[in-house]
PDB file of C-alpha atoms in Angstrom:
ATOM      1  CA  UNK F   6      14.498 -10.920 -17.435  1.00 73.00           C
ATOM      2  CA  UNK F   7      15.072  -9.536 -13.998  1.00 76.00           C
ATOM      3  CA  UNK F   8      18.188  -7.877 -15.053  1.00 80.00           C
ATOM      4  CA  UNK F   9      16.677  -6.246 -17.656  1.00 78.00           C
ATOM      5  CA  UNK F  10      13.217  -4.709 -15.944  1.00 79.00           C
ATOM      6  CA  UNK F  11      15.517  -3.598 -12.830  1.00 82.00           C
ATOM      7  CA  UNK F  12      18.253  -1.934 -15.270  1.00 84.00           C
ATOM      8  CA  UNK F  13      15.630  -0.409 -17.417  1.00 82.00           C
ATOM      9  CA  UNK F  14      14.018   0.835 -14.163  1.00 82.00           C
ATOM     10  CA  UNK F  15      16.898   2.465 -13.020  1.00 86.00           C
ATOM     11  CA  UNK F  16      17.588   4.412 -16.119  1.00 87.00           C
ATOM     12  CA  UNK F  17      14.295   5.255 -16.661  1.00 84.00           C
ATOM     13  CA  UNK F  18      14.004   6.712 -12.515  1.00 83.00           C
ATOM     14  CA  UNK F  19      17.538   8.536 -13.608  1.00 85.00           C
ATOM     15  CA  UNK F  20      16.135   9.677 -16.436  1.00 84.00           C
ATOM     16  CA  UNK F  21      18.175   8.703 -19.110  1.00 88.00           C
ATOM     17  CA  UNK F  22      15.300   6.605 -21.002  1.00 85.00           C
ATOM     18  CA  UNK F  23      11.652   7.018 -21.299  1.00 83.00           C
ATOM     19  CA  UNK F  24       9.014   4.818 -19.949  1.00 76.00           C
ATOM     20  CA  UNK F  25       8.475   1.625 -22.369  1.00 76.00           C
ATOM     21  CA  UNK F  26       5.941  -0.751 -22.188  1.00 76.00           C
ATOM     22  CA  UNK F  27       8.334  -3.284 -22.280  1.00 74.00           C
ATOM     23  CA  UNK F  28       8.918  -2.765 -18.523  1.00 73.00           C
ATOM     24  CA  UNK F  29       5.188  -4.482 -18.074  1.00 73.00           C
ATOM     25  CA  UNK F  30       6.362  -7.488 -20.672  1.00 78.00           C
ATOM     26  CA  UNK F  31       9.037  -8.250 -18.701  1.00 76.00           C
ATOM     27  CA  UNK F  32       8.025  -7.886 -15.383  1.00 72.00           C
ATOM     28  CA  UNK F  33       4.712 -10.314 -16.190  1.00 76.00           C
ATOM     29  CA  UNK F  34       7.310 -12.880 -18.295  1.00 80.00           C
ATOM     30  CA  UNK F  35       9.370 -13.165 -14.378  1.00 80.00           C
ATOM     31  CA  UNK F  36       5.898 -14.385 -13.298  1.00 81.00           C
ATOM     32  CA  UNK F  37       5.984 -18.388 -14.102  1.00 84.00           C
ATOM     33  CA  UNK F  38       9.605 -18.621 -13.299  1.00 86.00           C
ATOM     34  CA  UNK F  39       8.875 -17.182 -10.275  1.00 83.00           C
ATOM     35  CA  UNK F  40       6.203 -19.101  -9.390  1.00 86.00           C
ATOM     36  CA  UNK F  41       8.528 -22.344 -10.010  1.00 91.00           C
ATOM     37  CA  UNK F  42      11.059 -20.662  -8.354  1.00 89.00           C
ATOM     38  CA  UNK F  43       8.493 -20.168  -5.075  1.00 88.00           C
ATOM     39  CA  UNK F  44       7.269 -23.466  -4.910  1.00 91.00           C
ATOM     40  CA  UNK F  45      11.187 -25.389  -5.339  1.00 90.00           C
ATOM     41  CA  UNK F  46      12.275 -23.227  -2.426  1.00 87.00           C
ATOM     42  CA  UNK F  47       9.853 -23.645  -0.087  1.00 87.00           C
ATOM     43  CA  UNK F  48       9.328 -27.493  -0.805  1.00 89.00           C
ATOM     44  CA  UNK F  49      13.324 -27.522  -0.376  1.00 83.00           C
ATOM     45  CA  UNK F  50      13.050 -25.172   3.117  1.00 84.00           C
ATOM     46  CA  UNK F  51      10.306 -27.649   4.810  1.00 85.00           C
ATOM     47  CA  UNK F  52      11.783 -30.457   3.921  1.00 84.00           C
ATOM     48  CA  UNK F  53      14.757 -29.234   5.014  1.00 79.00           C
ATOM     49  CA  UNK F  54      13.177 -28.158   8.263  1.00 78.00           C
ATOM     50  CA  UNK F  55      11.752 -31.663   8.426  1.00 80.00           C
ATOM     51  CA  UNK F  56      15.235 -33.083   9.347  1.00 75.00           C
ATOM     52  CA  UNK F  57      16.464 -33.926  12.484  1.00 67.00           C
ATOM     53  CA  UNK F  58      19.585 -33.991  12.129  1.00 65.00           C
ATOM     54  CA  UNK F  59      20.659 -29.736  12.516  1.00 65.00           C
ATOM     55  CA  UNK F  60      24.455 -29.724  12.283  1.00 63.00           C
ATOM     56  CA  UNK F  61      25.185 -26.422  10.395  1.00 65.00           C
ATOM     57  CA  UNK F  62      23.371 -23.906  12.583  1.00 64.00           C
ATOM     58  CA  UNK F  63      24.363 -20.777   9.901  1.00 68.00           C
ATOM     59  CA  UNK F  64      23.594 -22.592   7.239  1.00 71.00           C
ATOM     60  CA  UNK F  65      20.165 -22.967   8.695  1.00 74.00           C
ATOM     61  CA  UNK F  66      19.724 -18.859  10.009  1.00 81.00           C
ATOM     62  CA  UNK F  67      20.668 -18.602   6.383  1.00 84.00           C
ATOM     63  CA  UNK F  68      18.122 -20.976   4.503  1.00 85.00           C
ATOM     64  CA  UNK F  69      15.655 -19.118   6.991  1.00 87.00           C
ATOM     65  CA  UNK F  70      16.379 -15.649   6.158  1.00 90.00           C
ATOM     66  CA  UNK F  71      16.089 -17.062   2.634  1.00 91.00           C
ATOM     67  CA  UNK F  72      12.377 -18.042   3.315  1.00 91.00           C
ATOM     68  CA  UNK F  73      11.634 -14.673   5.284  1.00 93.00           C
ATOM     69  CA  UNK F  74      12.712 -12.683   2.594  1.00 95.00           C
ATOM     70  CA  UNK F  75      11.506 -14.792  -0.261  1.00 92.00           C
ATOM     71  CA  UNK F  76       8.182 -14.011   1.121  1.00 93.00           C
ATOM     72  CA  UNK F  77       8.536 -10.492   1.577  1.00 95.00           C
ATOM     73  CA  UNK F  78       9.778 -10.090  -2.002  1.00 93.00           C
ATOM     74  CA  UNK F  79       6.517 -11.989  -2.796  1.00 91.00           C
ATOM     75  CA  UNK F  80       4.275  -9.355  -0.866  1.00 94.00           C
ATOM     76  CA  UNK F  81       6.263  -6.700  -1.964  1.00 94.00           C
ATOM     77  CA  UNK F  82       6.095  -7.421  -5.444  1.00 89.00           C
ATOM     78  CA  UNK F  83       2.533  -7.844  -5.191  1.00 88.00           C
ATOM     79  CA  UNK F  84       2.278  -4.215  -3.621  1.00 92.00           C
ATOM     80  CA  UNK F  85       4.340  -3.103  -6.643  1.00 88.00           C
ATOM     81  CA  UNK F  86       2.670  -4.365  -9.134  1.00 83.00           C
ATOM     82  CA  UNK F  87      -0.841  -3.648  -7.588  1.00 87.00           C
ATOM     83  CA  UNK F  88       0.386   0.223  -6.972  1.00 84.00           C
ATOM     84  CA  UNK F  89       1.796   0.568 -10.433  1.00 79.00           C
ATOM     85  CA  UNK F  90      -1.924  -0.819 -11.534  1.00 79.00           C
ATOM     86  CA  UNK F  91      -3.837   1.666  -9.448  1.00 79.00           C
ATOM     87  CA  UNK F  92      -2.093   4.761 -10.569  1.00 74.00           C
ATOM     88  CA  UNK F  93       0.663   4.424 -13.506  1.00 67.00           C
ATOM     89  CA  UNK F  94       3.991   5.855 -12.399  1.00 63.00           C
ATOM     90  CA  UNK F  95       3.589   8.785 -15.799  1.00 59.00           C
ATOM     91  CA  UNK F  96       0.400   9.557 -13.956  1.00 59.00           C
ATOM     92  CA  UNK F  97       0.805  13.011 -11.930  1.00 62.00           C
ATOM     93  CA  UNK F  98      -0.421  12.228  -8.539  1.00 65.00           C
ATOM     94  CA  UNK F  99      -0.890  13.297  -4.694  1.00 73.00           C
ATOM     95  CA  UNK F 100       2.415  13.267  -2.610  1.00 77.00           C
ATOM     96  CA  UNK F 101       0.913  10.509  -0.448  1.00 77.00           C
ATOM     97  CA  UNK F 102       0.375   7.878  -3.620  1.00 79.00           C
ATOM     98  CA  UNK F 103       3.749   9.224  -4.417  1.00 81.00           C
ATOM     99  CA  UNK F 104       5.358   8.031  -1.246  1.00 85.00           C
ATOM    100  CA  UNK F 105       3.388   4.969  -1.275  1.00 86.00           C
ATOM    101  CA  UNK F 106       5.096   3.583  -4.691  1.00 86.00           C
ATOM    102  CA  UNK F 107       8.793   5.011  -2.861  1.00 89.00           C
ATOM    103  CA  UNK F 108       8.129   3.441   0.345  1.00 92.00           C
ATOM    104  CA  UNK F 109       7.110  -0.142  -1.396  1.00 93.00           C
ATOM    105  CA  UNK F 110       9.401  -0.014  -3.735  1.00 91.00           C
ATOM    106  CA  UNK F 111      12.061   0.782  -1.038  1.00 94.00           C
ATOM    107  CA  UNK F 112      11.458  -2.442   0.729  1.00 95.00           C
ATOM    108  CA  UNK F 113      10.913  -4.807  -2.537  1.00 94.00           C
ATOM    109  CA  UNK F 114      14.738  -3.536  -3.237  1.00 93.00           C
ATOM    110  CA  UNK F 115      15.557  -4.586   0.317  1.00 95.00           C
ATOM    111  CA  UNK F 116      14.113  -7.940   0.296  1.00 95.00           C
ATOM    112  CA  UNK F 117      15.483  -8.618  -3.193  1.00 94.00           C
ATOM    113  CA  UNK F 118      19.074  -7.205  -2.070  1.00 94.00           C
ATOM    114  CA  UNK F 119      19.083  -9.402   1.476  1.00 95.00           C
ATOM    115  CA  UNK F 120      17.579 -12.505  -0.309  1.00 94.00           C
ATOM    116  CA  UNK F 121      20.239 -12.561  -3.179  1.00 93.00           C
ATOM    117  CA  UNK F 122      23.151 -11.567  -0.839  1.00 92.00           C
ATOM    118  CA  UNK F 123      22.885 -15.273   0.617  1.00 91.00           C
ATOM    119  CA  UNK F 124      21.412 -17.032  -2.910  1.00 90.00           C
ATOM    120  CA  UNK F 125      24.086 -16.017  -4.741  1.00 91.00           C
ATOM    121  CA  UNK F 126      27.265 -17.229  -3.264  1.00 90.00           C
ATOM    122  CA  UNK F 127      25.326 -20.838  -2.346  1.00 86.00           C
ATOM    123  CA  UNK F 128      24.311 -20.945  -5.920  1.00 86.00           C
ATOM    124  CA  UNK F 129      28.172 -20.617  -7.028  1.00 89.00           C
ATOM    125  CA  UNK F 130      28.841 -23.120  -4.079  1.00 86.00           C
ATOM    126  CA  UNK F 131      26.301 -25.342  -5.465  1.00 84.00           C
ATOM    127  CA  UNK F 132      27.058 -25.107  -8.898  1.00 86.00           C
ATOM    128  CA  UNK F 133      30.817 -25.834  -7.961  1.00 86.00           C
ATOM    129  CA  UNK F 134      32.322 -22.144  -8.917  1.00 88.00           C
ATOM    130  CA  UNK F 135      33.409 -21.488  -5.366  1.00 83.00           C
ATOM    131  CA  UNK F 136      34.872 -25.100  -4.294  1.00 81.00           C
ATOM    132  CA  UNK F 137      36.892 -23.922  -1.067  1.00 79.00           C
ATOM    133  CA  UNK F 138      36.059 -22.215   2.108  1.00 73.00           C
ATOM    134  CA  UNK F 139      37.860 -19.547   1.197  1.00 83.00           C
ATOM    135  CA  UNK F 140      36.787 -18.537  -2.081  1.00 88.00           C
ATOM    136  CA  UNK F 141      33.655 -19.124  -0.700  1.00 86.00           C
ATOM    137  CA  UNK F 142      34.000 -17.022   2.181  1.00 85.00           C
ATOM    138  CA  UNK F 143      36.050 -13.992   0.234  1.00 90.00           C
ATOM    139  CA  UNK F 144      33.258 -13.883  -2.533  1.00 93.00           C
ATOM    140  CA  UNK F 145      31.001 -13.744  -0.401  1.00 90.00           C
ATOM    141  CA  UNK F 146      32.341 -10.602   1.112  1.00 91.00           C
ATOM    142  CA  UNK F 147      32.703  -8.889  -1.992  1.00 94.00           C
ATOM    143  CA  UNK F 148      29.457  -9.904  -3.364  1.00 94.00           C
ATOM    144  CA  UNK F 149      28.064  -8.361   0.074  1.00 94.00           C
ATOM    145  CA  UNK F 150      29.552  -5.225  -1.135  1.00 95.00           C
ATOM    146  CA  UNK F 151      28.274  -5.249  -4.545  1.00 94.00           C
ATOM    147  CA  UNK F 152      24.496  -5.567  -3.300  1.00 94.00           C
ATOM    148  CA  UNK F 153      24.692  -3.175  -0.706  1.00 94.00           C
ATOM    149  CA  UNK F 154      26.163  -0.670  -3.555  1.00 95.00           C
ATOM    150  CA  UNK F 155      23.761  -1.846  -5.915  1.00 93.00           C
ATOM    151  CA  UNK F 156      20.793  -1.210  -3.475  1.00 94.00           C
ATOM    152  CA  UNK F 157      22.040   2.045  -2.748  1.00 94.00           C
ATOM    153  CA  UNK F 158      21.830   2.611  -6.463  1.00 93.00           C
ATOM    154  CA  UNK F 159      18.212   1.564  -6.445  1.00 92.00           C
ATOM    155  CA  UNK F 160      17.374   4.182  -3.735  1.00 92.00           C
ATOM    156  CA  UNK F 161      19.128   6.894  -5.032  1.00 92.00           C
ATOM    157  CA  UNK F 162      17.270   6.642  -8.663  1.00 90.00           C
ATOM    158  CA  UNK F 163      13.974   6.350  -6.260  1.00 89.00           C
ATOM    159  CA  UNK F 164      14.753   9.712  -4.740  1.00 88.00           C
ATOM    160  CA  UNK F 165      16.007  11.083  -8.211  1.00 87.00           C
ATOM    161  CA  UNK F 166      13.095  10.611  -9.340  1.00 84.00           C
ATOM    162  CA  UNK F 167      10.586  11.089  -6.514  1.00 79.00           C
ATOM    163  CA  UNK F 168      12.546  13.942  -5.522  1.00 76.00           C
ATOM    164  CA  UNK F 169      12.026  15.490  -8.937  1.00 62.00           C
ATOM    165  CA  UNK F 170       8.337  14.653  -9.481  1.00 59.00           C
ATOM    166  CA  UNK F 171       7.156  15.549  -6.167  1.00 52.00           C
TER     167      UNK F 171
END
C-alpha cells in the first residue's frame, strides 16, 4: 500500500497521471498497519532500552535513529495529511500554502528515506536473506544508494511540480 500511494504520487507530481481518489484510499488503508507497526517498535525499542547488558553500541545508535525517525515520520505524516485536508493539492493556492505542503512533504520523504535505510537491511538480516557480515554489510551499501536516489526522485517530482504550479 505504501508502494503504491508513493509511486502514484510521483507520477502524478511528474505529471504523467491525474489526481485519483485512490491516493486518499490508500493512504487511510496504511493507517492500522501503521498503528501496529508504531506500537511493536516502540514496545521492542524500550524494552530494548530496558536492558543492561549494551554490547553492540551501533546496533543501538541504529535502533535509536530508528525511534527518532519513526516519530518524525509520525508528525510528518500527520502534517501531510492535515495540509492536504486544509487545502487539496488541485486547489490553486498562495505561494506560502504552496511551500508549506513542499517543505512538509520534503521532510516526511526524509524521515521515511533515513528510517528505511536502517529497517531494511535488519529486516533481510532478520528474516535470514542476508546471513553473513558481508552480504550484510555490501547490501547495505547499495541499498544506501538506492534510497538516497530514490529520495532524490521524490524531491525532484516536488519541485516539478511546485515549480510548475507556482
Amino acid at each position: 500500500m505504501f508502494v503504491n500511494h508513493a509511486v502514484l504520487s510521483l507520477l502524478f507530481l511528474y505529471g504523467l497521471i491525474d489526481y485519483s481518489p485512490s491516493f486518499k484510499i490508500t493512504g487511510r488503508r496504511l493507517f492500522y498497519p501503521l498503528v501496529l507497526h508504531i506500537i511493536i517498535s516502540s514496545y521492542l525499542y524500550l524494552k530494548d532500552k530496558m536492558r543492561k547488558n549494551k554490547v553492540y553500541p551501533k546496533l543501538i545508535a541504529e535502533t535509536t535513529q530508528q525511534f527518532i525517525t519513526g516519530i518524525c515520520i509520525v508528525i510528518f505524516v500527520g502534517l501531510h495529511i492535515f495540509s492536504y485536508m486544509m487545502l487539496p493539492i488541485n486547489f490553486s493556492s498562495e505561494f506560502h500554502f504552496k511551500l508549506l505542503h513542499f517543505l512538509i512533504d520534503i521532510l516526511l520523504f526524509a524521515s521515511i528515506s533515513m528510517h528505511l535505510r536502517v529497517s531494511i537491511p535488519r529486516l533481510l538480516v532478520s528474516f535470514g536473506f542476508l546471513d553473513n557480515k558481508n552480504s550484510f554489510v555490501n547490501f547495505k551499501d547499495k541499498f544506501n544508494l538506492t534510497i538516497c536516489i530514490l529520495l532524490l526522485i521524490a524531491i525532484l517530482a516536488e519541485i516539478v511540480y511546485y515549480g510548475v504550479i507556482l
